[in-house]
mmCIF file of C-alpha atoms in Angstrom:
data_model
loop_
_atom_site.group_PDB
_atom_site.id
_atom_site.type_symbol
_atom_site.label_atom_id
_atom_site.label_comp_id
_atom_site.label_asym_id
_atom_site.label_seq_id
_atom_site.Cartn_x
_atom_site.Cartn_y
_atom_site.Cartn_z
ATOM 1 C CA GLY L 16 55.264 134.562 31.282
ATOM 2 C CA TYR L 17 52.208 133.759 29.284
ATOM 3 C CA ALA L 18 48.883 132.400 30.489
ATOM 4 C CA PRO L 19 48.407 128.667 29.862
ATOM 5 C CA ALA L 20 45.805 129.286 27.135
ATOM 6 C CA SER L 21 48.193 131.644 25.313
ATOM 7 C CA ALA L 22 51.060 129.157 25.536
ATOM 8 C CA ASN L 23 48.780 126.371 24.273
ATOM 9 C CA ARG L 24 47.710 128.506 21.321
ATOM 10 C CA GLN L 25 51.369 129.033 20.346
ATOM 11 C CA VAL L 26 52.132 125.303 20.593
ATOM 12 C CA VAL L 27 49.087 124.451 18.461
ATOM 13 C CA ILE L 28 50.096 126.966 15.778
ATOM 14 C CA LEU L 29 53.698 125.760 15.672
ATOM 15 C CA ARG L 30 52.588 122.119 15.640
ATOM 16 C CA HIS L 31 50.277 122.835 12.696
ATOM 17 C CA MET L 32 53.077 124.609 10.802
ATOM 18 C CA LEU L 33 55.435 121.675 11.334
ATOM 19 C CA ASN L 34 52.754 119.175 10.294
ATOM 20 C CA LEU L 35 52.183 121.135 7.085
ATOM 21 C CA ALA L 36 55.919 121.187 6.395
ATOM 22 C CA LYS L 37 56.002 117.399 6.823
ATOM 23 C CA ARG L 38 52.973 116.964 4.533
ATOM 24 C CA TRP L 39 54.561 119.194 1.883
ATOM 25 C CA GLY L 40 57.834 117.257 2.026
ATOM 26 C CA VAL L 41 60.010 120.083 3.327
ATOM 27 C CA ALA L 42 63.533 118.804 3.977
ATOM 28 C CA GLY L 43 64.172 118.143 7.679
ATOM 29 C CA ALA L 44 60.464 118.043 8.591
ATOM 30 C CA GLU L 45 60.129 114.260 8.836
ATOM 31 C CA GLY L 46 59.579 114.541 12.578
ATOM 32 C CA HIS L 47 59.260 117.525 14.858
ATOM 33 C CA PRO L 48 59.918 118.262 18.533
ATOM 34 C CA LEU L 49 56.315 119.248 19.297
ATOM 35 C CA ALA L 50 54.776 115.922 18.303
ATOM 36 C CA HIS L 51 54.584 114.693 21.893
ATOM 37 C CA VAL L 52 54.206 117.974 23.779
ATOM 38 C CA THR L 53 51.117 117.948 25.980
ATOM 39 C CA LEU L 54 49.108 121.125 26.330
ATOM 40 C CA LEU L 55 48.858 122.902 29.660
ATOM 41 C CA PRO L 56 45.651 122.624 31.674
ATOM 42 C CA VAL L 57 43.511 125.728 31.365
ATOM 43 C CA ALA L 58 41.279 126.929 34.187
ATOM 44 C CA ASN L 59 39.801 130.214 33.025
ATOM 45 C CA GLU L 60 36.280 129.838 34.352
ATOM 46 C CA ARG L 61 34.667 132.901 35.871
ATOM 47 C CA GLU L 62 31.863 133.108 38.372
ATOM 48 C CA ARG L 63 29.513 135.901 37.381
ATOM 49 C CA TYR L 64 26.389 137.323 38.964
ATOM 50 C CA LEU L 65 23.563 139.209 37.291
ATOM 51 C CA SER L 66 23.419 142.935 37.860
ATOM 52 C CA PRO L 67 20.155 144.335 39.263
ATOM 53 C CA GLU L 68 19.182 145.532 35.766
ATOM 54 C CA GLU L 69 19.894 142.090 34.255
ATOM 55 C CA THR L 70 17.843 140.473 37.018
ATOM 56 C CA GLN L 71 14.882 142.738 36.209
ATOM 57 C CA ARG L 72 15.142 141.963 32.479
ATOM 58 C CA LEU L 73 15.363 138.232 33.150
ATOM 59 C CA ARG L 74 12.378 138.347 35.472
ATOM 60 C CA ALA L 75 10.404 140.295 32.871
ATOM 61 C CA GLU L 76 11.219 137.710 30.180
ATOM 62 C CA ILE L 77 10.281 134.795 32.421
ATOM 63 C CA THR L 78 6.961 136.314 33.413
ATOM 64 C CA GLY L 79 6.109 137.312 29.851
ATOM 65 C CA GLY L 80 6.795 141.009 30.313
ATOM 66 C CA ARG L 81 4.917 141.370 33.588
ATOM 67 C CA HIS L 82 7.056 142.726 36.405
ATOM 68 C CA ALA L 83 6.928 140.635 39.546
ATOM 69 C CA SER L 84 7.863 142.604 42.614
#
């Protein structure tokens, strides 16, 4: 199966296509089955830590270029 974000993206694209068809007066597009479909919840947060090199660079920026040991 697809990840929730991927499935949501497909629903949004199809919904947009069907809305355009309705706006353009395409026969049979008066209503569409995706009008009331709710999107899936997406939980794609990541917890990330700075590497030692990133920590040194951050410390250098905070202290104005002076290394604090």
